[in-house]
Tab-separated table of C-alpha atoms and ligand atoms in Angstrom:
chain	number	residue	atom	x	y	z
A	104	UNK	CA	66.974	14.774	13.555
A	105	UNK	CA	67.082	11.079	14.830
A	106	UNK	CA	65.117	11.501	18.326
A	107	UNK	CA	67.733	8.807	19.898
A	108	UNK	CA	70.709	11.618	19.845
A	109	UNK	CA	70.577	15.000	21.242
A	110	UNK	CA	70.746	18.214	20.355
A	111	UNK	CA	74.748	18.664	21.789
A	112	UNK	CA	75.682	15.474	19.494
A	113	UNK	CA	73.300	16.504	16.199
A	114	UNK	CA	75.180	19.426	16.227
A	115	UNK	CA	78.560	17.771	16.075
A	116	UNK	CA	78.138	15.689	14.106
A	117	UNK	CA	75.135	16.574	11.768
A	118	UNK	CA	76.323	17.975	8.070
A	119	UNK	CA	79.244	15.621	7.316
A	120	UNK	CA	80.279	13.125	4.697
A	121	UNK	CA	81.151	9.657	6.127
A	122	UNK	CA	82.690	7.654	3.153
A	123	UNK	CA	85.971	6.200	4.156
A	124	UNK	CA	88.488	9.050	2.978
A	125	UNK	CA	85.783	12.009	2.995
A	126	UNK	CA	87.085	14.788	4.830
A	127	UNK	CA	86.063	15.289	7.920
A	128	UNK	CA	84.664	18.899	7.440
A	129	UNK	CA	82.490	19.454	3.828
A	130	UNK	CA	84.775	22.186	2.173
A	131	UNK	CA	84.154	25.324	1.136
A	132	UNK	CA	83.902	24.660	-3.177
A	133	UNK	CA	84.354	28.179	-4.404
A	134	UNK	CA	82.917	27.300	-8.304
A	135	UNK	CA	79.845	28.853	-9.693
A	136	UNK	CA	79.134	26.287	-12.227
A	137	UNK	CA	80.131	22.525	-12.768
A	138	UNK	CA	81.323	20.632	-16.022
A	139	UNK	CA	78.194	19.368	-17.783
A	140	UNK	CA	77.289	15.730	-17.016
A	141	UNK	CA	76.844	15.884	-12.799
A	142	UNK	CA	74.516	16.785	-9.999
A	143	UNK	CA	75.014	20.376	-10.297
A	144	UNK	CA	75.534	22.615	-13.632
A	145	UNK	CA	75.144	26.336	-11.797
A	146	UNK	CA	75.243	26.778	-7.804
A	147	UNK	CA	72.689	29.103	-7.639
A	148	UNK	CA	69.861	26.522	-9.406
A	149	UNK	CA	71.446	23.491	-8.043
A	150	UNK	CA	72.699	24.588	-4.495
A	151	UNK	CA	75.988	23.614	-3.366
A	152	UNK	CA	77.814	21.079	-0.714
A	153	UNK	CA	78.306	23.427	1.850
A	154	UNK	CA	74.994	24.997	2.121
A	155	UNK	CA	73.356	21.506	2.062
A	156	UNK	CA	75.649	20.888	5.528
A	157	UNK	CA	74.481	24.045	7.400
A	158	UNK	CA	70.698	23.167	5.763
A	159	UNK	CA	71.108	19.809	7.458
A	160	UNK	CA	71.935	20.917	10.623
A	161	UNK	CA	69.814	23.288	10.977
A	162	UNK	CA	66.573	21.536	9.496
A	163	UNK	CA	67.262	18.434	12.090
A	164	UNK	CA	67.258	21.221	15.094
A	165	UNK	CA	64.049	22.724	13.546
A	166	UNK	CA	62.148	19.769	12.828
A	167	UNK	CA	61.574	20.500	9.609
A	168	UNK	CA	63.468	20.806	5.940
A	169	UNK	CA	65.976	24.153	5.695
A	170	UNK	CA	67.305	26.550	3.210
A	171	UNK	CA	70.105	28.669	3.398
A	172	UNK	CA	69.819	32.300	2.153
A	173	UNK	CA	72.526	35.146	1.835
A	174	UNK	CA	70.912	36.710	5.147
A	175	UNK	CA	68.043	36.650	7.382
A	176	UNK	CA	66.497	39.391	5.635
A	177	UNK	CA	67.068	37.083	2.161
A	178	UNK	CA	65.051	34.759	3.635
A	179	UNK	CA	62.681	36.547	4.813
A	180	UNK	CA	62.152	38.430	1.556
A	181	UNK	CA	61.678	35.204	0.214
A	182	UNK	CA	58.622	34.753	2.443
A	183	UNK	CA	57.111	37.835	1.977
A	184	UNK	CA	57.704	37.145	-2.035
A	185	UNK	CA	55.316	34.253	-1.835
A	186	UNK	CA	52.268	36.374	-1.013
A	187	UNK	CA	49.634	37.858	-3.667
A	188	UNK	CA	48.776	41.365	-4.287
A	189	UNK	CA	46.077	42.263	-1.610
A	190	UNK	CA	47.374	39.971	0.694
A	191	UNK	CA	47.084	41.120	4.872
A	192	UNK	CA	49.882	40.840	6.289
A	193	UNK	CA	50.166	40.342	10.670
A	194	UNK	CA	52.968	41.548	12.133
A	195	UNK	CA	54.086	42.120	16.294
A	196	UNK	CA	54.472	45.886	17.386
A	197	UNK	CA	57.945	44.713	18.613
A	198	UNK	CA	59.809	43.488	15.683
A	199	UNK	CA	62.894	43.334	13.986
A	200	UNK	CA	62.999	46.617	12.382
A	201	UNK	CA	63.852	45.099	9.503
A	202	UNK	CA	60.768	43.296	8.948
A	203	UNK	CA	58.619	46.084	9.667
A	204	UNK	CA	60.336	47.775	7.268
A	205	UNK	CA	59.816	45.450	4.542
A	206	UNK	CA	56.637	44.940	5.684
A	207	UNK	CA	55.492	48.542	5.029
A	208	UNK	CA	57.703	48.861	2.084
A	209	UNK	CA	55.599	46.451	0.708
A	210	UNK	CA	52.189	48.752	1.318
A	211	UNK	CA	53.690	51.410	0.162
A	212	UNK	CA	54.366	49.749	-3.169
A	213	UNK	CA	50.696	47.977	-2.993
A	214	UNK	CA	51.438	44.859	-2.509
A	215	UNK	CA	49.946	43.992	0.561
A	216	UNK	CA	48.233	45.344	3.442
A	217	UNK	CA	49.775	45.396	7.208
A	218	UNK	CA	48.414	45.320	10.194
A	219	UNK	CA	50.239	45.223	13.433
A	220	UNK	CA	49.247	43.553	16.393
A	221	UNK	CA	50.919	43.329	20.559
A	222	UNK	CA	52.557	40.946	20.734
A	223	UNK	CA	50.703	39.556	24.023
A	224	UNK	CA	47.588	40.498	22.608
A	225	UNK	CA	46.610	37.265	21.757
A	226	UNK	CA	43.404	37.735	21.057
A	227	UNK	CA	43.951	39.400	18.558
A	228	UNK	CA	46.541	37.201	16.769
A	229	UNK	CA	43.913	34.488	16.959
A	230	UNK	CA	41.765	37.199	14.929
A	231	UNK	CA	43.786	37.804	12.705
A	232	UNK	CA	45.065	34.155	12.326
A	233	UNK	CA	41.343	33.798	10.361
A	234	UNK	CA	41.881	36.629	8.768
A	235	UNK	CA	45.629	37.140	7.644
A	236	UNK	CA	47.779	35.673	4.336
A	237	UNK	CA	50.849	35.981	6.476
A	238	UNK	CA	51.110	35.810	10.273
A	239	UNK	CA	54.351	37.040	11.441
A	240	UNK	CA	55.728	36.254	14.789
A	241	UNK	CA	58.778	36.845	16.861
A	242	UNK	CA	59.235	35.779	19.914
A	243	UNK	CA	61.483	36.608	22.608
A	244	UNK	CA	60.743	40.255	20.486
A	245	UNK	CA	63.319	42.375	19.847
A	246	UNK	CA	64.292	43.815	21.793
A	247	UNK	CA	61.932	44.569	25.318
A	248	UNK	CA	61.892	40.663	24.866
A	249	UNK	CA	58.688	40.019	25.508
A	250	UNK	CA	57.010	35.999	24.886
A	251	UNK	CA	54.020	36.012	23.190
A	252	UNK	CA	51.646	32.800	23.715
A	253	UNK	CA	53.721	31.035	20.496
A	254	UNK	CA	52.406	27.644	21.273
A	255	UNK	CA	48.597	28.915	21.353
A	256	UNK	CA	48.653	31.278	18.284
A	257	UNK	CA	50.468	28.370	16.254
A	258	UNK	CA	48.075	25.921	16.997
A	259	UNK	CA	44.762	27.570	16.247
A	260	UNK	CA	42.980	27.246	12.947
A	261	UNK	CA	44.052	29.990	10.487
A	262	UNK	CA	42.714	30.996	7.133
A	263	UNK	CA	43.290	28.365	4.107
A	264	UNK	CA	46.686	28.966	2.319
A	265	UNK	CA	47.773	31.699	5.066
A	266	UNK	CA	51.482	31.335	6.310
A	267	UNK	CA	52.602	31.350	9.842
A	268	UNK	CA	55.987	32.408	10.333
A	269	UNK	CA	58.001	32.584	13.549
A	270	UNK	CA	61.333	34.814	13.586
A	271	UNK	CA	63.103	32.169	16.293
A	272	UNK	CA	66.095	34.040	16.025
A	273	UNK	CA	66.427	35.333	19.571
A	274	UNK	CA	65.450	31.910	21.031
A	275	UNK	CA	67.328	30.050	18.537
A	276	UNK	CA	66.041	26.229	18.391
A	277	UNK	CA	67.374	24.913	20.813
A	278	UNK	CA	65.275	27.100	23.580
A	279	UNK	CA	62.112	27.433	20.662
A	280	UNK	CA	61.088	24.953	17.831
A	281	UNK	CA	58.111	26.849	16.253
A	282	UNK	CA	57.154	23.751	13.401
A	283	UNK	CA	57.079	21.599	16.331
A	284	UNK	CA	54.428	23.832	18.126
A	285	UNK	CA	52.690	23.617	14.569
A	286	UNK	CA	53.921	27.147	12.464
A	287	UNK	CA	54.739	26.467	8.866
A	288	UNK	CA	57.561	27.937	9.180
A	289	UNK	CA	60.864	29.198	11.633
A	290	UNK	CA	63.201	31.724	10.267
A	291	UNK	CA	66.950	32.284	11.709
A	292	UNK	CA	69.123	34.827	10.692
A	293	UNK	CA	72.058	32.645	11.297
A	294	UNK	CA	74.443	35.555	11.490
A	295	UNK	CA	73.605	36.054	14.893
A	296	UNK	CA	73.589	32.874	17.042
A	297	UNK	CA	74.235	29.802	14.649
A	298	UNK	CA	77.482	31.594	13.217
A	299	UNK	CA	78.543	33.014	16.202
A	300	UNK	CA	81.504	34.886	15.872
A	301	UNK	CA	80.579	38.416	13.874
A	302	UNK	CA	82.000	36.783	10.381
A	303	UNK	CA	79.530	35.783	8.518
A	304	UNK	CA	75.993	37.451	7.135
A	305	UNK	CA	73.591	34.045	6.532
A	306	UNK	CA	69.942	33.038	7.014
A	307	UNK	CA	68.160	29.709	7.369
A	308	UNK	CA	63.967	28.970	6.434
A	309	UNK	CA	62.738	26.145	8.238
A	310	UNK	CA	59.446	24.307	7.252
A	311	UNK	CA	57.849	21.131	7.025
A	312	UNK	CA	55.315	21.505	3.772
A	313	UNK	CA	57.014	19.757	0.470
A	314	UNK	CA	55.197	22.590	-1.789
A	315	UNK	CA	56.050	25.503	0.563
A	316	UNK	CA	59.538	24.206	0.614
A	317	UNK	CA	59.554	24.396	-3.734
A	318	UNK	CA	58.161	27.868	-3.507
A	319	UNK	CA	60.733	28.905	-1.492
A	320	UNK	CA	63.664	27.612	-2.880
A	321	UNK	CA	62.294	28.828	-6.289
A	322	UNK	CA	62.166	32.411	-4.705
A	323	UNK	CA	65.810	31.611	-3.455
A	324	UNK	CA	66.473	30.762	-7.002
A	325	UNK	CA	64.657	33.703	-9.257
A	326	UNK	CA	65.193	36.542	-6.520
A	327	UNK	CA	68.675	35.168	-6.281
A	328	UNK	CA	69.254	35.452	-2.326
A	329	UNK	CA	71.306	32.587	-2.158
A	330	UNK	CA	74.391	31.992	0.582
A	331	UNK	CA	78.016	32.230	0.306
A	332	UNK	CA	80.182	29.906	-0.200
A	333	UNK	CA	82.645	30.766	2.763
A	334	UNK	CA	79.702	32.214	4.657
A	335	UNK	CA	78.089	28.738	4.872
A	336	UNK	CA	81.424	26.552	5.684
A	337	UNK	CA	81.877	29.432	8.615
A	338	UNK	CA	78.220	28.886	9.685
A	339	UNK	CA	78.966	25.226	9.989
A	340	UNK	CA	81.966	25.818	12.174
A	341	UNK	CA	79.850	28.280	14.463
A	342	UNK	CA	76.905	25.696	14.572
A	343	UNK	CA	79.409	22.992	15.720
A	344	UNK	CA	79.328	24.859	19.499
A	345	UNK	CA	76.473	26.826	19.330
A	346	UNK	CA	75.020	24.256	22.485
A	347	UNK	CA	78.304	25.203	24.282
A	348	UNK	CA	78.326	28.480	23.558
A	349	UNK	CA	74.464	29.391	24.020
A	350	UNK	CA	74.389	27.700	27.777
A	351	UNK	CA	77.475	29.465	28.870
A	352	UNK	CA	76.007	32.943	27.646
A	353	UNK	CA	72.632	32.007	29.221
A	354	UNK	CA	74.439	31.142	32.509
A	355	UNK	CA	76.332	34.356	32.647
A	356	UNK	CA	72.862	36.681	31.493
A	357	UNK	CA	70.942	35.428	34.170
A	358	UNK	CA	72.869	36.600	36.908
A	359	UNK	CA	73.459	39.633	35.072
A	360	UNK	CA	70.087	40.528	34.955
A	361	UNK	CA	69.789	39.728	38.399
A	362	UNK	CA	72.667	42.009	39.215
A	363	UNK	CA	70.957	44.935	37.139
A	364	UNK	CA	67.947	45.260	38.365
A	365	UNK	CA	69.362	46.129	41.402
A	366	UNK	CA	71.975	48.458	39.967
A	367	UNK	CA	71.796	51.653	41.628
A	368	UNK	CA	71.540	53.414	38.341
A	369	UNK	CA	69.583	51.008	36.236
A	370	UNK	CA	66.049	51.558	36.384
A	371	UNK	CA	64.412	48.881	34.680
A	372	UNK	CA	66.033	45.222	33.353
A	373	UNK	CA	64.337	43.332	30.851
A	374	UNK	CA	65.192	39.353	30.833
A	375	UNK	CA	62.796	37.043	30.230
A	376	UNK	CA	63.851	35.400	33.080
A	377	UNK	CA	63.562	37.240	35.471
A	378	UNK	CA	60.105	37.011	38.170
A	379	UNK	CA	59.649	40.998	37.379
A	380	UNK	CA	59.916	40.443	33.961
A	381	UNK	CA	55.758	40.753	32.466
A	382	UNK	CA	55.677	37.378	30.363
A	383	UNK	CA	58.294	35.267	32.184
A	384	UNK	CA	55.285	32.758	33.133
A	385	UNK	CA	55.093	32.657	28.901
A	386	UNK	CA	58.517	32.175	28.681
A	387	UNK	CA	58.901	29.569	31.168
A	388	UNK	CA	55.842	27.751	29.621
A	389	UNK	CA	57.855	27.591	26.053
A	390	UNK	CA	61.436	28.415	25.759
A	391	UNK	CA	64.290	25.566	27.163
A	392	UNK	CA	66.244	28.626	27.915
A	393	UNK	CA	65.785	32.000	28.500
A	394	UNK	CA	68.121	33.168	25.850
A	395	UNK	CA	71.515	35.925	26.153
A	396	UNK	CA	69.515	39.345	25.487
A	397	UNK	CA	69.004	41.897	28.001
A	398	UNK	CA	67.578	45.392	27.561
A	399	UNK	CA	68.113	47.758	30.398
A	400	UNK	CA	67.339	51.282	31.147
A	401	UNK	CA	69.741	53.461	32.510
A	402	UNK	CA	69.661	56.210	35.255
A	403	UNK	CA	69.049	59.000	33.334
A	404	UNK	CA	68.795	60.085	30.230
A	405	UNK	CA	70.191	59.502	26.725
A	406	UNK	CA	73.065	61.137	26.992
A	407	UNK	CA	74.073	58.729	29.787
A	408	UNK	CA	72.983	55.909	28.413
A	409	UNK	CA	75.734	56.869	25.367
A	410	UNK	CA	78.261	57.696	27.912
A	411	UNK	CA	77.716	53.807	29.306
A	412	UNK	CA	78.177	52.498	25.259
A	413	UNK	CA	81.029	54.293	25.254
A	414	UNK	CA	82.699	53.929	28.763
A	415	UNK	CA	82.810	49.909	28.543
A	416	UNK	CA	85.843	48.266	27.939
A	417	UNK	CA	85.354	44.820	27.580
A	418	UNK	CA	82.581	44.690	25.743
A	419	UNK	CA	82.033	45.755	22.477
A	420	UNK	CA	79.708	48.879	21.587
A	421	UNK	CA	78.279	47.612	18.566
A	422	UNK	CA	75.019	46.166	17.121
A	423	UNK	CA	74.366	42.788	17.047
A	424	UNK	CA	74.069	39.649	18.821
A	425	UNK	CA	74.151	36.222	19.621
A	426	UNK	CA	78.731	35.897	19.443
A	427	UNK	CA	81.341	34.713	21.714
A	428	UNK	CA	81.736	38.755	22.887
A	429	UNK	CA	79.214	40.805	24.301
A	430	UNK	CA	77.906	43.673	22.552
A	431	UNK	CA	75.947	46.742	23.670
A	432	UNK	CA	74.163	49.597	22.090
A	433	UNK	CA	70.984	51.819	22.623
A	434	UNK	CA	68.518	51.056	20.408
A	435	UNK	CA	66.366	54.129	20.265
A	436	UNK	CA	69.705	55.765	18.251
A	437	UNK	CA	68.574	52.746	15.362
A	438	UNK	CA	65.935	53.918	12.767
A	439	UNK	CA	62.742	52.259	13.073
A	440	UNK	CA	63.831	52.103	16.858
A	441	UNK	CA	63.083	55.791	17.812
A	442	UNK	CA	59.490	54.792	19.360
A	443	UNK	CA	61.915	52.871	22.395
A	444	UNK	CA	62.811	54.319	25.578
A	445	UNK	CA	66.160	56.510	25.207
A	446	UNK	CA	67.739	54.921	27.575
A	447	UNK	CA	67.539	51.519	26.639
A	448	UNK	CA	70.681	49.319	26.167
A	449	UNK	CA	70.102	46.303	24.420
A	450	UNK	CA	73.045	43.851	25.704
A	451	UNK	CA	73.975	40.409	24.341
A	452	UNK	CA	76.244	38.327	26.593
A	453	UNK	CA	79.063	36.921	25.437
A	454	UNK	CA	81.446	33.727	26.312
A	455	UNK	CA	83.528	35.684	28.125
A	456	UNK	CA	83.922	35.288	32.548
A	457	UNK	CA	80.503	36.530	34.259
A	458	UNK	CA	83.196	38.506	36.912
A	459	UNK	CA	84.927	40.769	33.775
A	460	UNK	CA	81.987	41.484	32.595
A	461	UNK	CA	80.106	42.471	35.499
A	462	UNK	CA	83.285	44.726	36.425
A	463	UNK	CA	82.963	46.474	33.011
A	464	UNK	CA	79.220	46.843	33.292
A	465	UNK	CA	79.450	48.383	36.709
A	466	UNK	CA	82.287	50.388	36.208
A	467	UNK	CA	80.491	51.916	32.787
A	468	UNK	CA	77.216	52.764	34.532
A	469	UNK	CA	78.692	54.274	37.669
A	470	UNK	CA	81.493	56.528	35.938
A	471	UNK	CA	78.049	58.009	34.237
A	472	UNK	CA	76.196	58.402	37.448
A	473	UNK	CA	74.451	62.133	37.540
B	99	PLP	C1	69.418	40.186	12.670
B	99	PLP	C2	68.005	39.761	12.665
B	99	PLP	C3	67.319	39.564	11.457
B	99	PLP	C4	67.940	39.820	10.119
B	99	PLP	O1	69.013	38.982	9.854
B	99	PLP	P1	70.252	39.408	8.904
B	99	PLP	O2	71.089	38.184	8.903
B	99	PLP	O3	70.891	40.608	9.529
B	99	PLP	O4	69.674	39.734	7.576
B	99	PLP	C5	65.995	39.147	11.529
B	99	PLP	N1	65.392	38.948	12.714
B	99	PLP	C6	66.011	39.125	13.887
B	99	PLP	C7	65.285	38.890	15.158
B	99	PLP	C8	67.344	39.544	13.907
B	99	PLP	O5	67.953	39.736	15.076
């Protein structure tokens, strides 16, 4: 990204064709192959127009050069397909379920050995930075949010060929940019914040390394994950507000959190933000913002914190995050979740007025009161 423009204006404008009578927006080209003689002779070897926008973006926010997969998990596969039989494999104790289940998938078949590590333990991580093939990091983690030391673990030696990744999904990069802070690479599953309106499943690997880059695209290419063609003109269109939309939901989560932890029948909030919250020193050390997740416990137990998911009104009881309308769920009810609290209600704010959804919040939790 040109360091004269920021991040607001890169994402405008980033991704687009200026040549007098270009259209404005790349569009969507719904052809698998091309007529011998071109650029391209088959979409999935030779990419396509549409994917190279949302790479564009995307890479200039990161730092680093992108590629745009069918998911987050695509790309992460992709990652995880680079590694050797034998290879030891780091990842946090509070992860995306889906990566730990890949992860031990993986051990199960005998590909690779995991081990998993706390995500403040830092310690640790630095251990197993010498020690480890692949060092996986997330951070805010999903979803008790807590920051590891990112910037530390990324910039200490690690063992020769060994890939650091960082899952900067939650902070998204504008609030984290993990190649900057020296990982090799910064994953995004861009269904969540970069698309931004529930539409679209996409994913986005970031990284600076010309050879890394090859591998991956040639695991994009022989495992097939690629994006879709609609998918990625969508993901454009999201990543054209994402600034907008991200600040507003930020706005709105921080006085919700403030609201809910003193909510008569809340008993815990987690938001990075917040003075109570353990690592908010970490988080104020490395994120730009302290994101739209927050996981709260209600009164109770999890029979309440159902009624809640299903008493709210405004916003939507569903999974997922990072779009214009808030969601809400408990996550212990997910599998590969069941080791979280019961009551825990993972909520990600939405665009909509701070007031409305306050008033559905409060009226959810108190029309559950015991
Ligand atoms: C959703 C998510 C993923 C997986 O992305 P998909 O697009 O659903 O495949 C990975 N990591 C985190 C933190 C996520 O929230």
């Amino acid at each position: 990204m040109a360091t004269s423009i920021s991040v607001e204006s890169w994402l405008v404008s980033a991704g687009r064709d200026r040549q007098p009578g270009s259209p404005l927006n790349v569009p969507p080209v719904p052809s698998s192959n091309f007529v011998r003689g071109g650029q391209r002779a088959y979409t999935r070897n030779d990419g396509a127009p549409g994917w190279e926008a949302l790479e564009e973006i995307v890479g200039g926010l990161e730092g680093g050069s992108s590629l745009a997969f069918a998911s987050g998990m695509a790309g992460i596969a992709a990652i995880f397909d680079l590694l050797s039989v034998g290879s030891v494999v780091a990842i946090p104790d509070d992860c995306y379920q889906g990566v730990a289940g890949l992860a031990f998938a993986g051990q199960e078949r005998g590909r690779w050995n995991v081990h998993r590590v706390g995500v403040t333990d830092t310690a640790s991580w630095l251990k197993m930075c010498g020690q480890a093939d692949l060092i996986w990091l997330e951070s805010p983690s999903n979803p008790l949010l807590t920051v590891g030391d990112v910037d530390i673990i990324c910039g200490a030696p690690r063992k020769p060929g060994a890939i650091l990744c960082v899952d900067n999904t939650f902070a998204t990069p504008l609030n984290q940019r993990p190649l900057i802070l020296g990982a090799d690479v910064s994953v995004q599953s861009v269904t969540k914040f970069i698309g931004g309106h529930s539409d679209l499943l996409s994913g986005v690997v970031s990284a600076r390394d010309d050879s890394l880059l090859a591998a991956l695209r040639q695991s994009r290419n022989l495992c097939g994950g690629t994006p879709g063609t609609l998918e990625t003109f969508l993901a454009v269109r999201g990543a054209r507000t994402l600034a907008l939309r991200l600040n507003k939901s930020q706005e709105t989560a921080i006085t919700l959190a403030e609201r809910l932890s003193v909510h008569p029948n809340v008993t815990l909030t987690r938001y990075p933000g917040l003075p109570s919250h353990p690592t908010q020193p970490a988080a104020s050390r490395q994120l730009n913002g302290y994101g739209t997740i927050i996981s709260f416990d209600v009164r109770g137990d999890a029979q309440t914190a159902d009624k809640v998911c299903a008493g709210v009104r405004l916003i939507q009881h569903a999974t997922s995050l990072g779009a214009v309308e808030s969601t809400v769920e408990r996550r212990a009810c997910i599998s590969g979740q069941e080791h979280l609290p019961p009551t825990l209600l993972r909520l990600s704010v939405g665009i909509e007025s701070v007031d409305d959804i306050w008033a559905d919040l409060d009226q959810a939790l108190r029309n559950t009161s015991v």
